Tab-separated table of C-alpha atoms and ligand atoms in Angstrom:
chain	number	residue	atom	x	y	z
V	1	UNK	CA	33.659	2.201	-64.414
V	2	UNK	CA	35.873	0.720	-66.947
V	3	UNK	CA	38.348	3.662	-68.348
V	4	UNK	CA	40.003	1.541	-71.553
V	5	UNK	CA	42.649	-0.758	-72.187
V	6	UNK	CA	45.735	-1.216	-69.342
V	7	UNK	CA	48.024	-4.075	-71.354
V	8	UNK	CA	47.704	-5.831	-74.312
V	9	UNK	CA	49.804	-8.939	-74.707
V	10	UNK	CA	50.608	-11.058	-78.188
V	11	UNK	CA	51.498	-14.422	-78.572
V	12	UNK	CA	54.442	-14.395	-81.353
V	13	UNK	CA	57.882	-16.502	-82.378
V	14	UNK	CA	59.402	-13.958	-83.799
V	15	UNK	CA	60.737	-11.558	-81.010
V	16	UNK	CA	63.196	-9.854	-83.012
V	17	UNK	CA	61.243	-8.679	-85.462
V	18	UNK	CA	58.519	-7.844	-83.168
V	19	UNK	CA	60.848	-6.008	-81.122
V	20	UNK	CA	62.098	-3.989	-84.358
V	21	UNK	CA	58.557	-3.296	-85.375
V	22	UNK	CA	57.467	-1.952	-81.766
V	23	UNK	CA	60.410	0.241	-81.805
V	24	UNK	CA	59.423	1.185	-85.151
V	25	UNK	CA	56.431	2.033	-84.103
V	26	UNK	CA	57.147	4.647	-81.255
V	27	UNK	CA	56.630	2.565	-78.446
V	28	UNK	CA	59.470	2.378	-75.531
V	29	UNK	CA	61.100	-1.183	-75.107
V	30	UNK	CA	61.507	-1.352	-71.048
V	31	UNK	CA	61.987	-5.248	-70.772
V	32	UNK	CA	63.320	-7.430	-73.267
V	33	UNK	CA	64.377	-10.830	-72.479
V	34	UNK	CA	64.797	-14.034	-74.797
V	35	UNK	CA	60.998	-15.202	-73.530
V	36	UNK	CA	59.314	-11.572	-73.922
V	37	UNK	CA	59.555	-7.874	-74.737
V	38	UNK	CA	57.495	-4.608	-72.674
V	39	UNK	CA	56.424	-1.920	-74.571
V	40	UNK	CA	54.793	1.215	-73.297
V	41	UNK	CA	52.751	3.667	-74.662
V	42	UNK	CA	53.337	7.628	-73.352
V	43	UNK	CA	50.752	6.982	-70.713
V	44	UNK	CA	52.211	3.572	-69.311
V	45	UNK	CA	49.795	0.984	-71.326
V	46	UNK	CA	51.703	-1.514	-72.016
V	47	UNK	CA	52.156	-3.888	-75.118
V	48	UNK	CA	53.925	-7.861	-74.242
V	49	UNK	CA	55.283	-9.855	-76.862
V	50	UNK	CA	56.024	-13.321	-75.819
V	51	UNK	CA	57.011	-16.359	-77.810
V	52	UNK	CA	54.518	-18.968	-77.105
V	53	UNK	CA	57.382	-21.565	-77.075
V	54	UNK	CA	58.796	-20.211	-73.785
V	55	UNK	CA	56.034	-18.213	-72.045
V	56	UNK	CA	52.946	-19.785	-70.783
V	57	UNK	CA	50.109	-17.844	-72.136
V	58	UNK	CA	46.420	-18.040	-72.427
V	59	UNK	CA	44.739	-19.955	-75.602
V	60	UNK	CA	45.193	-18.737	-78.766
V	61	UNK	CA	41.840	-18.081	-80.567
V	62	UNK	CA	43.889	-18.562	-83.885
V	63	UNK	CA	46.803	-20.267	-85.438
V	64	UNK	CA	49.954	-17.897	-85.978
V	65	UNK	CA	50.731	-15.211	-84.285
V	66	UNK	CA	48.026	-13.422	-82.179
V	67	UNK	CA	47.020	-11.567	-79.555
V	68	UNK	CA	46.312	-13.933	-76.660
V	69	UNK	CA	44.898	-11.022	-73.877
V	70	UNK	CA	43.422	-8.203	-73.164
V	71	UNK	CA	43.606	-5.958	-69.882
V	72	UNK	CA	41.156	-3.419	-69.244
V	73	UNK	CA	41.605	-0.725	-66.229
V	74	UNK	CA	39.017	0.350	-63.902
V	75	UNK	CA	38.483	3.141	-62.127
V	76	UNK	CA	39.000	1.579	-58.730
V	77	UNK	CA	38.599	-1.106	-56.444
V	78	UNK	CA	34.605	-1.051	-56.350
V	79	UNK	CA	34.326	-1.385	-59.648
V	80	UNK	CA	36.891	-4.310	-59.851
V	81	UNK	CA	34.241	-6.062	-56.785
V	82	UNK	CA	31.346	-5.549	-59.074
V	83	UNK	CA	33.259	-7.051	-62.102
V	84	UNK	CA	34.701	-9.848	-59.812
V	85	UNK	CA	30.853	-10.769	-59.085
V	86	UNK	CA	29.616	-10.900	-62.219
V	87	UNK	CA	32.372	-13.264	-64.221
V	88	UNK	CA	33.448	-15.721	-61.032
V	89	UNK	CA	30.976	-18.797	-62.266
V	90	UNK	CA	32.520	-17.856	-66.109
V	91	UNK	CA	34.914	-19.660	-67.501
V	92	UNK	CA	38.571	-19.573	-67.555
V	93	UNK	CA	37.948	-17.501	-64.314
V	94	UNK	CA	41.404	-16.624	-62.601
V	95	UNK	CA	41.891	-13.949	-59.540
V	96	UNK	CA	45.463	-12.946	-58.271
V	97	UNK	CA	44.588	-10.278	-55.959
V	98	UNK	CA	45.404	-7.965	-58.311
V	99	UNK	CA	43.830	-8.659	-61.815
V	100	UNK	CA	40.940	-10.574	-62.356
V	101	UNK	CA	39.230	-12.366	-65.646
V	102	UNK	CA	38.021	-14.868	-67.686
V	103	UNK	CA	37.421	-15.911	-71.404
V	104	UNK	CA	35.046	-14.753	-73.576
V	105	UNK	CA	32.734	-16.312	-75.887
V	106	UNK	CA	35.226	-16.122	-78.367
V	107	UNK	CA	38.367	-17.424	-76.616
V	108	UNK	CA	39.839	-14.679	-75.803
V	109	UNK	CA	41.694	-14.041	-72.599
V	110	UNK	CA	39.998	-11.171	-70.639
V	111	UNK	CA	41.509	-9.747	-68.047
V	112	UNK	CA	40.628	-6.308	-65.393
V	113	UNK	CA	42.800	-4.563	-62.878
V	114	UNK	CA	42.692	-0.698	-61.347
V	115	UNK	CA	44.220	1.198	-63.849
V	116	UNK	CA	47.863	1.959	-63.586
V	117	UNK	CA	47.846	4.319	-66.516
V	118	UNK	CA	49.268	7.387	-65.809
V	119	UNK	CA	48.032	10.984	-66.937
V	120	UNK	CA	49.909	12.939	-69.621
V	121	UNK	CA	50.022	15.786	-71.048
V	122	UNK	CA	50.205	15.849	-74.758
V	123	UNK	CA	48.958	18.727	-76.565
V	124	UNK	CA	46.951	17.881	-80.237
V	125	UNK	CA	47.878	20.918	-83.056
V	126	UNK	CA	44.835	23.772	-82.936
V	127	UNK	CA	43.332	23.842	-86.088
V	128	UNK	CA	42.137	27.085	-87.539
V	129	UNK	CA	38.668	26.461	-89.068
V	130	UNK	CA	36.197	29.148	-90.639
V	131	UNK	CA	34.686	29.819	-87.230
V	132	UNK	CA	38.175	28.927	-85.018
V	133	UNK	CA	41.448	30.674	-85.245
V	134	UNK	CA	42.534	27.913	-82.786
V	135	UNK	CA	46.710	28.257	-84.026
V	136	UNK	CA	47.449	32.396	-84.136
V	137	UNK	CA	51.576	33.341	-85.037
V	138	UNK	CA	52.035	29.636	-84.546
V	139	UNK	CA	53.048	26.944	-87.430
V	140	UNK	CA	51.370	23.977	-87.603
V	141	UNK	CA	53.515	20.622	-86.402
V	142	UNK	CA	54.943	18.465	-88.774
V	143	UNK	CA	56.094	15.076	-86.805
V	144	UNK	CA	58.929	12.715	-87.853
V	145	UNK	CA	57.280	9.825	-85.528
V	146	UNK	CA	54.688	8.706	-83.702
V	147	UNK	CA	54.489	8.699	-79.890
V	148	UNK	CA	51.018	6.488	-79.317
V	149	UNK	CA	49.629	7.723	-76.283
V	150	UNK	CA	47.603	4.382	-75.733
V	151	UNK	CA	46.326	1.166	-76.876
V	152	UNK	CA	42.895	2.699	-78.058
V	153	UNK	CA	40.292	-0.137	-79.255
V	154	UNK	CA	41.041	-3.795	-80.472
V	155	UNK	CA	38.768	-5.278	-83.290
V	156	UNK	CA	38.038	-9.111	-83.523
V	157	UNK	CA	36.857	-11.183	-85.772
V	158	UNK	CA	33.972	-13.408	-83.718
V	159	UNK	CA	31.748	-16.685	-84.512
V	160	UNK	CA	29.176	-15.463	-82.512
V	161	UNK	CA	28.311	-11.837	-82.516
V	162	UNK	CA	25.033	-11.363	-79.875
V	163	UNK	CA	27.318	-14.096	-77.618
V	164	UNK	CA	30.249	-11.808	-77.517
V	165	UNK	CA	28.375	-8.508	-77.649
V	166	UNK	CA	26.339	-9.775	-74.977
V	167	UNK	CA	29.087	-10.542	-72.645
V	168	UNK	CA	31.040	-6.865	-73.196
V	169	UNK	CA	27.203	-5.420	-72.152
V	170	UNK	CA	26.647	-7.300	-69.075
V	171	UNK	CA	30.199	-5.925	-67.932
V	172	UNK	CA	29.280	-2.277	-68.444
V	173	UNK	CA	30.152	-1.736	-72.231
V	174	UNK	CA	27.566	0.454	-74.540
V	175	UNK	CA	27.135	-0.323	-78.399
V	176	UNK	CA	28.169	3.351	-80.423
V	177	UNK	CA	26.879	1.765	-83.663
V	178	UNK	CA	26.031	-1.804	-85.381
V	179	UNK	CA	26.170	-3.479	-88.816
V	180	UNK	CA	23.043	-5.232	-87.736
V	181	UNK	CA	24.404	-8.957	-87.367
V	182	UNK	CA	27.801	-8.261	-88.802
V	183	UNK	CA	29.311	-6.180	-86.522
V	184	UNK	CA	29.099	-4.026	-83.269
V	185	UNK	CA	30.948	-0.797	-82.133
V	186	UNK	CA	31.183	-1.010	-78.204
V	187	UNK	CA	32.459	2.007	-75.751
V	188	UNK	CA	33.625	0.579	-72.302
V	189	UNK	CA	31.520	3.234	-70.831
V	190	UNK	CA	28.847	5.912	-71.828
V	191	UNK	CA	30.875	8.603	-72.213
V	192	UNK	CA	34.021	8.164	-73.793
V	193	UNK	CA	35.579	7.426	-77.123
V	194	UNK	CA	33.296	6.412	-80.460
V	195	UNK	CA	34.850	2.501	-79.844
V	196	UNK	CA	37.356	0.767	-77.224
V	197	UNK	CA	36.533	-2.515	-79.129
V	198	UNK	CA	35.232	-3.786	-82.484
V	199	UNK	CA	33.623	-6.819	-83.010
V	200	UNK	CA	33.071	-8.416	-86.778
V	201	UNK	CA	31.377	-11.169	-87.793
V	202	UNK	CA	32.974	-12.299	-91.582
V	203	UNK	CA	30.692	-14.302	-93.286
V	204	UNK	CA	32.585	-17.440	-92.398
V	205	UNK	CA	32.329	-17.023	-88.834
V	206	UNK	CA	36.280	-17.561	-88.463
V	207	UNK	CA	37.490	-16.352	-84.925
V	208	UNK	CA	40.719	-14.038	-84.873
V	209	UNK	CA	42.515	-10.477	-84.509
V	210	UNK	CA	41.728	-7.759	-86.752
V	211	UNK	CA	43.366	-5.085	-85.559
V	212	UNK	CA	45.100	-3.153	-82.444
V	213	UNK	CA	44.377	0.883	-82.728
V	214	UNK	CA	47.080	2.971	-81.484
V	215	UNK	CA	46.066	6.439	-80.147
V	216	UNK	CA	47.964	9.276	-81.359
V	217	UNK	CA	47.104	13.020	-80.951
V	218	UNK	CA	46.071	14.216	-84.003
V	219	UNK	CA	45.917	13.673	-87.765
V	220	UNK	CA	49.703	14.960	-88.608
V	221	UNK	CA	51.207	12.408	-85.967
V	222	UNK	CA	49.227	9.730	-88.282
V	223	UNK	CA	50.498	11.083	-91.085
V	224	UNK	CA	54.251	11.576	-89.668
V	225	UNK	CA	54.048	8.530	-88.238
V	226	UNK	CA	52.994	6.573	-90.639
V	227	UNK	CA	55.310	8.022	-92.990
V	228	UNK	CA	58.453	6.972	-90.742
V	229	UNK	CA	56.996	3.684	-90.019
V	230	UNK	CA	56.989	3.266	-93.989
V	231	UNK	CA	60.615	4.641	-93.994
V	232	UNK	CA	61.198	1.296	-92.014
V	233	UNK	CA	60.510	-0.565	-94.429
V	234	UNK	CA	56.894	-1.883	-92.740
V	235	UNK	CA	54.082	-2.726	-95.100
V	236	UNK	CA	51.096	-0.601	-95.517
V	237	UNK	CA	47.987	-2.406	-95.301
V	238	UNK	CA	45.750	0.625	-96.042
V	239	UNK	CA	45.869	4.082	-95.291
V	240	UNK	CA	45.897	6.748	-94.453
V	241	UNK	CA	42.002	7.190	-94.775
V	242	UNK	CA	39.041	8.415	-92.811
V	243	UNK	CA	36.436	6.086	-91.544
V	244	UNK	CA	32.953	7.609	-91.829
V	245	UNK	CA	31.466	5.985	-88.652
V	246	UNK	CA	33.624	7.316	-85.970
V	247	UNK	CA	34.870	9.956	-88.014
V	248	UNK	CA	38.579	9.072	-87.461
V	249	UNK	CA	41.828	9.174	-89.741
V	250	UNK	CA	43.442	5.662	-89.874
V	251	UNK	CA	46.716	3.774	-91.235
V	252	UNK	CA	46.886	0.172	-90.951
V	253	UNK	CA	49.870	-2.030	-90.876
V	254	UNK	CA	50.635	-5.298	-90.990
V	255	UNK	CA	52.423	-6.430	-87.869
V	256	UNK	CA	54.394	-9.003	-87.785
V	257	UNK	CA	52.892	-10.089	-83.827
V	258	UNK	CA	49.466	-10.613	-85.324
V	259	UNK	CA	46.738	-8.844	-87.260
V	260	UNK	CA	46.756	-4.894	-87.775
V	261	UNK	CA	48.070	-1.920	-86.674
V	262	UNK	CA	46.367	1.303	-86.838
V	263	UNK	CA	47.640	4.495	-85.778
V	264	UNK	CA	44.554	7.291	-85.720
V	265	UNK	CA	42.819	10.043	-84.167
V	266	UNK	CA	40.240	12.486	-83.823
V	267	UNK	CA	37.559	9.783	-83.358
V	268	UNK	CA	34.010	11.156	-82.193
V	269	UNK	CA	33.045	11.876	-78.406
V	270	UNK	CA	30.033	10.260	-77.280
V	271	UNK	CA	27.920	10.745	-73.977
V	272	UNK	CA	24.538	9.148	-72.613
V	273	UNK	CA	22.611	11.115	-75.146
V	274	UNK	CA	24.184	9.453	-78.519
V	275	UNK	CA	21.853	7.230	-80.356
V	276	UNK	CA	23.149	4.041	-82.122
V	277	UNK	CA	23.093	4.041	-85.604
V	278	UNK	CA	23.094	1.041	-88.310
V	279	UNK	CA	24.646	0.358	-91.210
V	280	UNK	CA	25.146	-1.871	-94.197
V	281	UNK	CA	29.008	-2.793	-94.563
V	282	UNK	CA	30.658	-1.462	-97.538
V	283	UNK	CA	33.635	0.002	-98.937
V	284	UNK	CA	32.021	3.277	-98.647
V	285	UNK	CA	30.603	2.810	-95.459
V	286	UNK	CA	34.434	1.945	-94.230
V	287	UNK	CA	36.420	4.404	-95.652
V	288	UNK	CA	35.290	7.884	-96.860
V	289	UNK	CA	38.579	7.936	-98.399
V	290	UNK	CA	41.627	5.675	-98.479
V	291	UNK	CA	45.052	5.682	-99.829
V	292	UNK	CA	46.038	1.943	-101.259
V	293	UNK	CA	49.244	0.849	-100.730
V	294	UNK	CA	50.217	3.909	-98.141
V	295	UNK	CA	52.681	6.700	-99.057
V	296	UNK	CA	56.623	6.503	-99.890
V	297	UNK	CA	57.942	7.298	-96.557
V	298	UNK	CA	60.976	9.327	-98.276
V	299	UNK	CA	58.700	10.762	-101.412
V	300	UNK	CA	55.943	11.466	-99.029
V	301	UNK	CA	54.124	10.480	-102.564
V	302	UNK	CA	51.509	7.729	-102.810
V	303	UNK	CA	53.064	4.098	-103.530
V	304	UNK	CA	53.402	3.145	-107.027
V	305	UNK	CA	52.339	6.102	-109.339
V	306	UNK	CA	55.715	6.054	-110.760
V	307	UNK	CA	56.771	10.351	-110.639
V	308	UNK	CA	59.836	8.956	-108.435
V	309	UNK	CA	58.940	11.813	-106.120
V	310	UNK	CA	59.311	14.803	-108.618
V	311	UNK	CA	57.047	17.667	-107.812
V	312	UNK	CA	54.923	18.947	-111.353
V	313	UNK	CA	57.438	22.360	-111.369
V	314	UNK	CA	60.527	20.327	-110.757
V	315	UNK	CA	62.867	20.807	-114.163
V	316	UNK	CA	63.860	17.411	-116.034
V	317	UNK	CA	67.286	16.563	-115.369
S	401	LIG	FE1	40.430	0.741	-85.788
């Protein structure tokens, strides 16, 4: 069984201000050289940055900075047999001993190994609902940064949709829900998270990153993390929100390695039993609600609506 994503590496010039932004960003830096900086998550996925210039690294499917591979864990040495089997006549095959992989349809560098996350314990905040008093003589948190847990799902733009859908299946992955030939939600197994990877098809069939997803444990560590990551002067691409299919609240970045960032959480569980749905692509259909522009990090006010951060009851000065 495939559990989720193990290491993520970009392809980017720019180490310094990659290595800012990851810091930014709650990850911890535990290698930085002049060729590449490690990143890990709380549960030991891991997130390279190496300059292309220095560091040999697989194809880029794009110009610019990018993300050049993906490693997903298994759940043990079977599995990475069964894998090995099925992509050794594909192309770009490698095999170390230790990770194998090839490239996908759409250029990407794919790569497995036996996981070498580790387990943690991170605790969400309850939530009292109507029928729940989950939180009793206990204050809700308020968080003054993220800690991402894990790399979560990557989204791709792709040329060819049923080619690249088509390859995640035959290695085990399950389609949550589609934008019938636009687009295709995949889990890397049945039971598991709404998505582990995203795959768009733009109308002109240009190849690329989207985004990297960032797990975090709950919607106040989006919003508290967010908010710092604003603080730090990082541009909000759109967010925070709440996507309607998956059910999650998002905040997208730009990152200056490649693509988006998203931090989110409290994405939908699906089993065996969960049918896939379709749907047309559309701005409601993407966001049930979305903040443009993000919030002022030191306001804690929406970008741009001009009250300089004065609550309604403050007194003019
Ligand atoms: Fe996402």
């Amino acid at each position: 069984m495939i559990l989720g994503i193990d290491e993520i590496s970009y392809g980017a010039e720019d180490l310094a201000a990659c290595g800012r932004f990851f810091d930014d960003w709650g990850l911890r830096r535990v290698e930085d050289t002049p060729e590449r900086l490690v990143f890990e998550c709380q549960n030991g996925c891991r997130v390279i940055v190496a300059d292309p210039r220095r560091v040999a690294l697989p194809a880029a499917f794009e110009d610019g900075p990018t993300l050049r591979e993906v490693v997903w864990g298994v759940a043990d040495a079977g599995t990475l047999a069964t894998l090995r089997q099925r992509i050794a006549t594909l192309p770009g095959f490698v095999d170390d001993g230790t990770r194998i992989g090839c490239t996908d349809p759409n250029g990407l560098a794919v790569r497995f190994q036996v996981s070498v996350k580790r387990p943690v314990e991170v605790q969400g905040t309850r939530s009292n609902t109507w029928d729940r008093r989950e939180r009793v003589d206990q204050p809700g948190t308020v968080y003054e940064r993220a800690q991402p847990i894990e790399v979560g799902h990557v989204v791709f733009f792709v040329a060819d949709l049923a080619a690249v859908e088509g390859f995640y299946a035959a290695l085990g992955f399950v389609t949550s829900d589609r934008y019938p030939q636009r687009g295709a939600f995949m889990r890397c197994a049945p039971r598991g998270g709404h998505h582990d990877l995203f795959l768009l098809r733009t109308p002109d069939a240009k190849r690329g990153l989207n985004h990297v997803a960032f797990t975090v444990r709950d919607i106040h560590e989006v919003f508290g993390g967010g908010l710092q990551v604003s603080r730090c002067g990082w541009e909000t691409q759109l967010g925070p929100g709440r996507h309607p299919i998956s059910s999650a609240y998002f905040w997208y970045f730009r990152n200056p390695a490649g693509g988006l960032i998203e931090y989110y959480a409290d994405e939908d569980e699906l089993t065996e039993a969960w049918q896939p749905r379709d749907f047309e692509p559309g701005p409601t259909v993407f966001a049930e609600w979305a903040i443009e522009g993000g919030l002022d990090g030191r306001t804690r006010r929406q970008k741009g609506r001009g009250n300089d951060g004065a609550f309604l009851t403050d007194r003019k000065a």
